[in-house]
Amino acid sequence: MKLEGGIVDAIGGTPLIRLSRLFSGEPFEVYGKLEGMNPGGSAKDRPALYLLKEAIRRGDITEDSVIVESSSGNLAISLAQLCRYLGLRFICVVDPRTTEQHKSIIRSFGGEIDLVTEPDEQTGEFLPARIRRVSELVKQIPNAYWTNQYGNLDNSLSHTEMTMREICDKLGSIDYLFCGVSSCGTIRGCSDYIRFRRLSTRIVAVDAAGSVIFGGTKGARQFPGLGAGIVPGLYHQGIADEVQYVSDRDCVEGCRQLVISESILAGASSGGVISAILRMKAHIPKGAVCAAILPDRGERYMDTIYNDDWVQREIGFAPRLLQEE
């Protein structure tokens, strides 16, 4: 069994475009890595590929395997797509924050949804409860295999070998990298590439307000894709040079600004990344070259970020209209 050919060959090589309108007049350049252009619609196609491919190479996954993973949405879609291609059964453990759009796409690839409805009693977080449910399924189901995005270095390896390499091949040694964090797979992989080559790139982690990854105070978060209620196994000290925390409102406003200025319809974490750059712009030196990883596209957030009524009701402010100013 091999994971190659067909849709697999379309993963990676995503566009890297200058955001010249959003940052018009600034003395630095910002380039957005459009990970939503992957076939599964997000940056998670890359780790899904490596998590499965390397497990197959080791013999951990065979034709009889049942793949199990915990995900807030995007990795589940990517795994569902590739498991469909391989003809493998896939079960994804999700929680109530996973959008209906995400769940519908997972099911369209034949993936099965296992919904955890109650958070972990000790931490009040859904992630520990999801991981516990994964452990139960692995014990119950013959030939079950947990890809473990939170602790498996194949997750970060995909971004070392693909994402960061693509950025540097296009732009050379960049001055700033802005990267959202959740499982820490993307930032760990990019950081490993940068540190190993002793590049001078300053790594800015964009984390959700309410996330504990970098020691922040735990709090509620509306959107999947940024932040975590526990520190992921892929995290280590020094993984980033600076942390910028963004709120749910920041994510909405960043998405709205991105679509107004650049006609890029992106997801929540992309909005958070954009807001972090805008907040830091006065401190970015003249002539600096910045890369921003924009993890997914916005169609999956039509009922939330791009719904004015939802934003008013759930986030508590009247969003800017999607129109030219």
mmCIF file of C-alpha atoms in Angstrom:
data_model
loop_
_atom_site.group_PDB
_atom_site.id
_atom_site.type_symbol
_atom_site.label_atom_id
_atom_site.label_comp_id
_atom_site.label_asym_id
_atom_site.label_seq_id
_atom_site.Cartn_x
_atom_site.Cartn_y
_atom_site.Cartn_z
ATOM 1 C CA MET A 1 0.000 0.000 0.000
ATOM 2 C CA LYS A 2 1.409 3.361 -1.056
ATOM 3 C CA LEU A 3 0.150 6.884 -0.591
ATOM 4 C CA GLU A 4 1.047 8.526 -3.876
ATOM 5 C CA GLY A 5 -0.404 9.658 -7.187
ATOM 6 C CA GLY A 6 -3.768 11.250 -7.856
ATOM 7 C CA ILE A 7 -4.971 13.802 -5.331
ATOM 8 C CA VAL A 8 -1.912 13.106 -3.156
ATOM 9 C CA ASP A 9 0.376 14.752 -5.681
ATOM 10 C CA ALA A 10 -1.600 18.005 -5.400
ATOM 11 C CA ILE A 11 -0.652 18.519 -1.750
ATOM 12 C CA GLY A 12 1.834 21.342 -1.174
ATOM 13 C CA GLY A 13 3.265 23.915 -3.534
ATOM 14 C CA THR A 14 0.623 26.430 -2.417
ATOM 15 C CA PRO A 15 0.776 30.046 -3.661
ATOM 16 C CA LEU A 16 2.828 32.629 -1.778
ATOM 17 C CA ILE A 17 1.507 36.063 -2.669
ATOM 18 C CA ARG A 18 2.389 39.564 -1.577
ATOM 19 C CA LEU A 19 -0.357 41.251 0.448
ATOM 20 C CA SER A 20 0.396 44.590 -1.139
ATOM 21 C CA ARG A 21 -3.013 46.191 -0.628
ATOM 22 C CA LEU A 22 -3.575 45.275 3.003
ATOM 23 C CA PHE A 23 -0.100 46.565 3.890
ATOM 24 C CA SER A 24 0.011 49.391 1.359
ATOM 25 C CA GLY A 25 2.367 52.168 2.396
ATOM 26 C CA GLU A 26 4.236 50.056 4.950
ATOM 27 C CA PRO A 27 8.047 49.970 4.681
ATOM 28 C CA PHE A 28 8.080 46.164 4.838
ATOM 29 C CA GLU A 29 6.665 43.341 2.708
ATOM 30 C CA VAL A 30 4.187 40.678 3.805
ATOM 31 C CA TYR A 31 3.615 37.469 1.841
ATOM 32 C CA GLY A 32 0.700 35.159 2.575
ATOM 33 C CA LYS A 33 1.123 31.400 2.170
ATOM 34 C CA LEU A 34 -2.318 30.342 0.934
ATOM 35 C CA GLU A 35 -2.664 26.920 2.528
ATOM 36 C CA GLY A 36 -6.349 26.858 1.665
ATOM 37 C CA MET A 37 -5.257 26.014 -1.877
ATOM 38 C CA ASN A 38 -4.321 22.487 -0.800
ATOM 39 C CA PRO A 39 -6.844 19.942 -2.150
ATOM 40 C CA GLY A 40 -8.330 19.343 1.296
ATOM 41 C CA GLY A 41 -8.640 23.080 1.860
ATOM 42 C CA SER A 42 -6.057 23.641 4.586
ATOM 43 C CA ALA A 43 -2.475 23.355 5.815
ATOM 44 C CA LYS A 44 -3.496 20.107 7.523
ATOM 45 C CA ASP A 45 -3.163 18.236 4.223
ATOM 46 C CA ARG A 46 0.592 18.261 4.794
ATOM 47 C CA PRO A 47 0.687 16.532 8.212
ATOM 48 C CA ALA A 48 -2.120 14.183 7.169
ATOM 49 C CA LEU A 49 0.085 13.059 4.280
ATOM 50 C CA TYR A 50 3.154 12.543 6.453
ATOM 51 C CA LEU A 51 1.308 10.955 9.381
ATOM 52 C CA LEU A 52 -0.146 8.318 7.069
ATOM 53 C CA LYS A 53 2.764 7.896 4.661
ATOM 54 C CA GLU A 54 5.380 7.375 7.370
ATOM 55 C CA ALA A 55 3.139 5.004 9.327
ATOM 56 C CA ILE A 56 2.622 2.942 6.169
ATOM 57 C CA ARG A 57 6.375 2.902 5.560
ATOM 58 C CA ARG A 58 6.985 1.626 9.108
ATOM 59 C CA GLY A 59 4.279 -1.004 8.779
ATOM 60 C CA ASP A 60 2.106 0.590 11.480
ATOM 61 C CA ILE A 61 -0.734 1.023 8.970
ATOM 62 C CA THR A 62 -1.890 -1.801 6.708
ATOM 63 C CA GLU A 63 -4.922 -2.455 4.507
ATOM 64 C CA ASP A 64 -6.798 -3.627 7.623
ATOM 65 C CA SER A 65 -6.106 -0.539 9.731
ATOM 66 C CA VAL A 66 -8.757 1.787 11.128
ATOM 67 C CA ILE A 67 -7.433 5.329 11.470
ATOM 68 C CA VAL A 68 -8.525 7.291 14.544
ATOM 69 C CA GLU A 69 -7.740 10.914 15.345
ATOM 70 C CA SER A 70 -8.902 13.822 17.480
ATOM 71 C CA SER A 71 -9.383 17.040 15.540
ATOM 72 C CA SER A 72 -11.234 20.332 15.656
ATOM 73 C CA GLY A 73 -11.972 19.957 11.960
ATOM 74 C CA ASN A 74 -9.324 20.597 9.320
ATOM 75 C CA LEU A 75 -6.988 17.663 10.005
ATOM 76 C CA ALA A 76 -10.028 15.419 10.087
ATOM 77 C CA ILE A 77 -11.004 16.574 6.605
ATOM 78 C CA SER A 78 -7.478 15.973 5.321
ATOM 79 C CA LEU A 79 -7.274 12.511 6.889
ATOM 80 C CA ALA A 80 -10.765 11.621 5.670
ATOM 81 C CA GLN A 81 -9.791 12.538 2.115
ATOM 82 C CA LEU A 82 -6.577 10.500 2.164
ATOM 83 C CA CYS A 83 -8.180 7.546 3.962
ATOM 84 C CA ARG A 84 -10.876 7.535 1.286
ATOM 85 C CA TYR A 85 -8.111 7.423 -1.323
ATOM 86 C CA LEU A 86 -6.469 4.501 0.487
ATOM 87 C CA GLY A 87 -9.756 2.710 1.146
ATOM 88 C CA LEU A 88 -9.286 2.862 4.920
ATOM 89 C CA ARG A 89 -11.946 3.402 7.570
ATOM 90 C CA PHE A 90 -11.514 6.720 9.400
ATOM 91 C CA ILE A 91 -13.045 7.855 12.698
ATOM 92 C CA CYS A 92 -12.659 11.406 13.937
ATOM 93 C CA VAL A 93 -13.328 12.483 17.505
ATOM 94 C CA VAL A 94 -14.631 16.063 17.550
ATOM 95 C CA ASP A 95 -16.293 18.407 20.044
ATOM 96 C CA PRO A 96 -19.124 20.972 19.797
ATOM 97 C CA ARG A 97 -16.830 23.701 18.428
ATOM 98 C CA THR A 98 -16.353 21.779 15.184
ATOM 99 C CA THR A 99 -18.538 23.489 12.590
ATOM 100 C CA GLU A 100 -21.348 21.766 10.746
ATOM 101 C CA GLN A 101 -19.520 22.506 7.495
ATOM 102 C CA HIS A 102 -16.432 20.664 8.710
ATOM 103 C CA LYS A 103 -18.490 17.666 9.818
ATOM 104 C CA SER A 104 -20.366 17.545 6.523
ATOM 105 C CA ILE A 105 -17.121 17.511 4.536
ATOM 106 C CA ILE A 106 -15.680 14.754 6.736
ATOM 107 C CA ARG A 107 -18.784 12.642 6.150
ATOM 108 C CA SER A 108 -18.692 13.313 2.409
ATOM 109 C CA PHE A 109 -15.341 11.488 2.287
ATOM 110 C CA GLY A 110 -16.803 8.588 4.249
ATOM 111 C CA GLY A 111 -15.300 9.649 7.569
ATOM 112 C CA GLU A 112 -17.178 8.822 10.753
ATOM 113 C CA ILE A 113 -17.886 11.421 13.430
ATOM 114 C CA ASP A 114 -17.564 10.579 17.118
ATOM 115 C CA LEU A 115 -18.794 13.617 19.067
ATOM 116 C CA VAL A 116 -17.561 14.319 22.595
ATOM 117 C CA THR A 117 -20.258 16.449 24.208
ATOM 118 C CA GLU A 118 -18.789 17.067 27.667
ATOM 119 C CA PRO A 119 -15.407 18.637 28.503
ATOM 120 C CA ASP A 120 -12.838 17.017 30.737
ATOM 121 C CA GLU A 121 -13.952 17.312 34.378
ATOM 122 C CA GLN A 122 -10.550 18.298 35.760
ATOM 123 C CA THR A 123 -9.519 20.887 33.183
ATOM 124 C CA GLY A 124 -12.872 21.982 31.766
ATOM 125 C CA GLU A 125 -11.343 21.524 28.284
ATOM 126 C CA PHE A 126 -12.564 19.383 25.405
ATOM 127 C CA LEU A 127 -9.141 18.338 24.131
ATOM 128 C CA PRO A 128 -8.292 15.984 27.049
ATOM 129 C CA ALA A 129 -11.780 14.496 26.733
ATOM 130 C CA ARG A 130 -11.279 13.939 23.006
ATOM 131 C CA ILE A 131 -7.911 12.279 23.526
ATOM 132 C CA ARG A 132 -9.384 10.027 26.200
ATOM 133 C CA ARG A 133 -12.124 9.020 23.758
ATOM 134 C CA VAL A 134 -9.498 8.240 21.119
ATOM 135 C CA SER A 135 -7.767 5.912 23.604
ATOM 136 C CA GLU A 136 -11.059 4.133 24.238
ATOM 137 C CA LEU A 137 -11.689 3.636 20.518
ATOM 138 C CA VAL A 138 -8.174 2.339 19.916
ATOM 139 C CA LYS A 139 -8.689 -0.259 22.639
ATOM 140 C CA GLN A 140 -12.143 -1.250 21.382
ATOM 141 C CA ILE A 141 -11.548 -1.449 17.613
ATOM 142 C CA PRO A 142 -9.310 -4.151 16.116
ATOM 143 C CA ASN A 143 -6.368 -2.795 14.085
ATOM 144 C CA ALA A 144 -7.065 0.786 15.180
ATOM 145 C CA TYR A 145 -4.214 3.260 14.725
ATOM 146 C CA TRP A 146 -4.010 6.736 16.291
ATOM 147 C CA THR A 147 -2.093 9.180 14.103
ATOM 148 C CA ASN A 148 -1.590 11.454 17.160
ATOM 149 C CA GLN A 149 -1.131 14.904 15.664
ATOM 150 C CA TYR A 150 -0.255 16.317 19.100
ATOM 151 C CA GLY A 151 2.866 14.257 19.743
ATOM 152 C CA ASN A 152 3.904 12.652 16.459
ATOM 153 C CA LEU A 153 6.982 14.305 14.936
ATOM 154 C CA ASP A 154 5.743 13.319 11.474
ATOM 155 C CA ASN A 155 3.303 16.215 11.927
ATOM 156 C CA SER A 156 6.079 18.783 12.285
ATOM 157 C CA LEU A 157 8.309 17.026 9.760
ATOM 158 C CA SER A 158 5.770 17.784 7.035
ATOM 159 C CA HIS A 159 6.268 21.504 7.610
ATOM 160 C CA THR A 160 10.048 21.210 7.854
ATOM 161 C CA GLU A 161 10.255 19.340 4.549
ATOM 162 C CA MET A 162 7.460 21.151 2.738
ATOM 163 C CA THR A 163 6.009 24.405 4.108
ATOM 164 C CA MET A 164 9.131 26.209 5.320
ATOM 165 C CA ARG A 165 11.256 24.883 2.496
ATOM 166 C CA GLU A 166 8.741 26.260 -0.028
ATOM 167 C CA ILE A 167 8.754 29.677 1.665
ATOM 168 C CA CYS A 168 12.542 29.935 1.686
ATOM 169 C CA ASP A 169 12.871 28.622 -1.857
ATOM 170 C CA LYS A 170 10.606 31.465 -2.979
ATOM 171 C CA LEU A 171 11.687 34.321 -0.709
ATOM 172 C CA GLY A 172 15.122 33.371 0.560
ATOM 173 C CA SER A 173 15.922 33.923 4.233
ATOM 174 C CA ILE A 174 12.929 35.868 5.561
ATOM 175 C CA ASP A 175 13.007 38.283 8.497
ATOM 176 C CA TYR A 176 9.703 37.333 10.156
ATOM 177 C CA LEU A 177 7.491 34.254 10.154
ATOM 178 C CA PHE A 178 3.947 34.627 11.535
ATOM 179 C CA CYS A 179 2.414 31.276 12.391
ATOM 180 C CA GLY A 180 -0.750 30.297 14.247
ATOM 181 C CA VAL A 181 -0.430 27.600 16.916
ATOM 182 C CA SER A 182 -2.638 24.743 18.063
ATOM 183 C CA SER A 183 -1.092 21.267 17.859
ATOM 184 C CA CYS A 184 2.237 23.124 17.340
ATOM 185 C CA GLY A 185 2.996 20.954 14.319
ATOM 186 C CA THR A 186 3.360 23.856 11.889
ATOM 187 C CA ILE A 187 5.429 26.107 14.113
ATOM 188 C CA ARG A 188 7.593 23.207 15.353
ATOM 189 C CA GLY A 189 8.380 22.126 11.794
ATOM 190 C CA CYS A 190 9.103 25.654 10.586
ATOM 191 C CA SER A 191 11.152 26.396 13.693
ATOM 192 C CA ASP A 192 13.219 23.236 13.221
ATOM 193 C CA TYR A 193 13.998 24.292 9.643
ATOM 194 C CA ILE A 194 14.987 27.803 10.720
ATOM 195 C CA ARG A 195 17.072 26.749 13.743
ATOM 196 C CA PHE A 196 18.887 23.927 11.945
ATOM 197 C CA ARG A 197 19.963 26.283 9.172
ATOM 198 C CA ARG A 198 20.760 29.057 11.659
ATOM 199 C CA LEU A 199 18.562 31.536 9.829
ATOM 200 C CA SER A 200 17.970 34.926 11.430
ATOM 201 C CA THR A 201 14.188 34.673 10.969
ATOM 202 C CA ARG A 202 12.180 35.914 13.951
ATOM 203 C CA ILE A 203 9.349 33.469 14.658
ATOM 204 C CA VAL A 204 6.106 35.001 15.909
ATOM 205 C CA ALA A 205 3.589 32.536 17.337
ATOM 206 C CA VAL A 206 -0.016 33.668 17.025
ATOM 207 C CA ASP A 207 -2.001 32.070 19.842
ATOM 208 C CA ALA A 208 -5.606 32.408 20.927
ATOM 209 C CA ALA A 209 -6.479 34.384 24.023
ATOM 210 C CA GLY A 210 -7.517 31.682 26.478
ATOM 211 C CA SER A 211 -4.921 29.168 25.256
ATOM 212 C CA VAL A 212 -2.373 27.692 27.694
ATOM 213 C CA ILE A 213 0.326 26.660 25.187
ATOM 214 C CA PHE A 214 2.707 29.461 26.168
ATOM 215 C CA GLY A 215 1.529 29.750 29.765
ATOM 216 C CA GLY A 216 -1.438 31.980 29.116
ATOM 217 C CA THR A 217 -4.528 32.123 31.310
ATOM 218 C CA LYS A 218 -7.091 29.528 30.311
ATOM 219 C CA GLY A 219 -10.317 30.908 28.878
ATOM 220 C CA ALA A 220 -13.143 30.238 26.443
ATOM 221 C CA ARG A 221 -12.535 30.368 22.690
ATOM 222 C CA GLN A 222 -15.132 30.409 19.925
ATOM 223 C CA PHE A 223 -13.108 29.196 16.955
ATOM 224 C CA PRO A 224 -11.255 25.959 16.253
ATOM 225 C CA GLY A 225 -7.756 26.051 14.811
ATOM 226 C CA LEU A 226 -5.972 28.385 17.237
ATOM 227 C CA GLY A 227 -4.889 27.639 20.792
ATOM 228 C CA ALA A 228 -5.141 24.595 23.028
ATOM 229 C CA GLY A 229 -6.352 23.782 26.521
ATOM 230 C CA ILE A 230 -3.281 21.660 27.233
ATOM 231 C CA VAL A 231 0.342 21.989 26.164
ATOM 232 C CA PRO A 232 0.849 19.764 23.073
ATOM 233 C CA GLY A 233 3.654 17.222 23.029
ATOM 234 C CA LEU A 234 5.234 18.936 20.012
ATOM 235 C CA TYR A 235 5.771 22.143 21.962
ATOM 236 C CA HIS A 236 9.163 22.996 23.410
ATOM 237 C CA GLN A 237 10.640 26.135 24.911
ATOM 238 C CA GLY A 238 12.248 28.314 22.275
ATOM 239 C CA ILE A 239 9.822 27.195 19.580
ATOM 240 C CA ALA A 240 9.003 30.886 19.011
ATOM 241 C CA ASP A 241 10.772 34.191 19.629
ATOM 242 C CA GLU A 242 7.589 36.078 20.423
ATOM 243 C CA VAL A 243 3.927 35.322 21.137
ATOM 244 C CA GLN A 244 0.997 37.443 20.037
ATOM 245 C CA TYR A 245 -2.384 36.628 21.576
ATOM 246 C CA VAL A 246 -5.493 37.279 19.502
ATOM 247 C CA SER A 247 -9.130 37.362 20.552
ATOM 248 C CA ASP A 248 -12.153 35.980 18.729
ATOM 249 C CA ARG A 249 -12.875 39.540 17.638
ATOM 250 C CA ASP A 250 -9.340 39.873 16.259
ATOM 251 C CA CYS A 251 -9.910 36.765 14.153
ATOM 252 C CA VAL A 252 -13.143 38.137 12.731
ATOM 253 C CA GLU A 253 -11.691 41.564 11.983
ATOM 254 C CA GLY A 254 -8.552 40.102 10.416
ATOM 255 C CA CYS A 255 -10.638 37.916 8.117
ATOM 256 C CA ARG A 256 -12.832 40.834 7.130
ATOM 257 C CA GLN A 257 -9.828 43.060 6.403
ATOM 258 C CA LEU A 258 -8.187 40.322 4.352
ATOM 259 C CA VAL A 259 -11.214 39.823 2.145
ATOM 260 C CA ILE A 260 -11.881 43.559 1.750
ATOM 261 C CA SER A 261 -8.306 44.408 0.815
ATOM 262 C CA GLU A 262 -7.050 41.308 -0.969
ATOM 263 C CA SER A 263 -10.203 39.364 -1.969
ATOM 264 C CA ILE A 264 -8.882 36.408 0.035
ATOM 265 C CA LEU A 265 -11.633 34.532 1.846
ATOM 266 C CA ALA A 266 -9.799 32.848 4.705
ATOM 267 C CA GLY A 267 -10.615 31.043 7.938
ATOM 268 C CA ALA A 268 -10.499 32.120 11.566
ATOM 269 C CA SER A 269 -6.849 31.427 12.317
ATOM 270 C CA SER A 270 -5.795 33.323 9.200
ATOM 271 C CA GLY A 271 -7.661 36.324 10.538
ATOM 272 C CA GLY A 272 -5.799 35.997 13.812
ATOM 273 C CA VAL A 273 -2.464 35.948 12.003
ATOM 274 C CA ILE A 274 -3.368 39.061 10.008
ATOM 275 C CA SER A 275 -4.458 40.903 13.162
ATOM 276 C CA ALA A 276 -1.164 40.024 14.843
ATOM 277 C CA ILE A 277 0.840 41.516 11.963
ATOM 278 C CA LEU A 278 -1.278 44.687 11.927
ATOM 279 C CA ARG A 279 -0.745 45.066 15.680
ATOM 280 C CA MET A 280 3.028 44.710 15.270
ATOM 281 C CA LYS A 281 3.477 46.820 12.144
ATOM 282 C CA ALA A 282 4.966 49.810 13.959
ATOM 283 C CA HIS A 283 7.762 47.562 15.243
ATOM 284 C CA ILE A 284 8.636 45.770 11.988
ATOM 285 C CA PRO A 285 11.813 47.293 10.520
ATOM 286 C CA LYS A 286 12.007 48.981 7.161
ATOM 287 C CA GLY A 287 12.822 46.558 4.366
ATOM 288 C CA ALA A 288 11.822 43.477 6.353
ATOM 289 C CA VAL A 289 10.351 40.501 4.493
ATOM 290 C CA CYS A 290 7.565 38.744 6.379
ATOM 291 C CA ALA A 291 5.781 35.468 5.645
ATOM 292 C CA ALA A 292 2.368 34.693 7.090
ATOM 293 C CA ILE A 293 0.963 31.187 7.003
ATOM 294 C CA LEU A 294 -2.778 31.434 6.268
ATOM 295 C CA PRO A 295 -4.017 27.962 7.238
ATOM 296 C CA ASP A 296 -7.400 27.538 5.559
ATOM 297 C CA ARG A 297 -10.112 29.081 3.449
ATOM 298 C CA GLY A 298 -13.251 30.805 4.576
ATOM 299 C CA GLU A 299 -16.114 28.802 3.104
ATOM 300 C CA ARG A 300 -16.188 26.738 6.296
ATOM 301 C CA TYR A 301 -16.957 29.863 8.323
ATOM 302 C CA MET A 302 -19.936 31.252 6.412
ATOM 303 C CA ASP A 303 -22.231 30.719 9.403
ATOM 304 C CA THR A 304 -19.816 32.345 11.855
ATOM 305 C CA ILE A 305 -17.091 34.803 10.832
ATOM 306 C CA TYR A 306 -18.871 35.949 7.671
ATOM 307 C CA ASN A 307 -22.344 36.050 9.212
ATOM 308 C CA ASP A 308 -23.020 39.533 10.618
ATOM 309 C CA ASP A 309 -25.860 38.375 12.853
ATOM 310 C CA TRP A 310 -23.752 35.582 14.362
ATOM 311 C CA VAL A 311 -20.831 37.939 15.011
ATOM 312 C CA GLN A 312 -23.125 40.476 16.656
ATOM 313 C CA ARG A 313 -24.749 37.795 18.816
ATOM 314 C CA GLU A 314 -21.740 35.652 19.755
ATOM 315 C CA ILE A 315 -18.762 38.036 19.634
ATOM 316 C CA GLY A 316 -20.629 41.176 20.647
ATOM 317 C CA PHE A 317 -19.785 43.757 18.015
ATOM 318 C CA ALA A 318 -21.124 44.937 14.679
ATOM 319 C CA PRO A 319 -18.637 43.761 12.021
ATOM 320 C CA ARG A 320 -17.549 45.848 9.099
ATOM 321 C CA LEU A 321 -19.574 45.202 5.991
ATOM 322 C CA LEU A 322 -17.957 43.195 3.195
ATOM 323 C CA GLN A 323 -17.731 46.030 0.728
ATOM 324 C CA GLU A 324 -15.142 48.295 -0.766
ATOM 325 C CA GLU A 325 -14.398 51.395 1.218
#
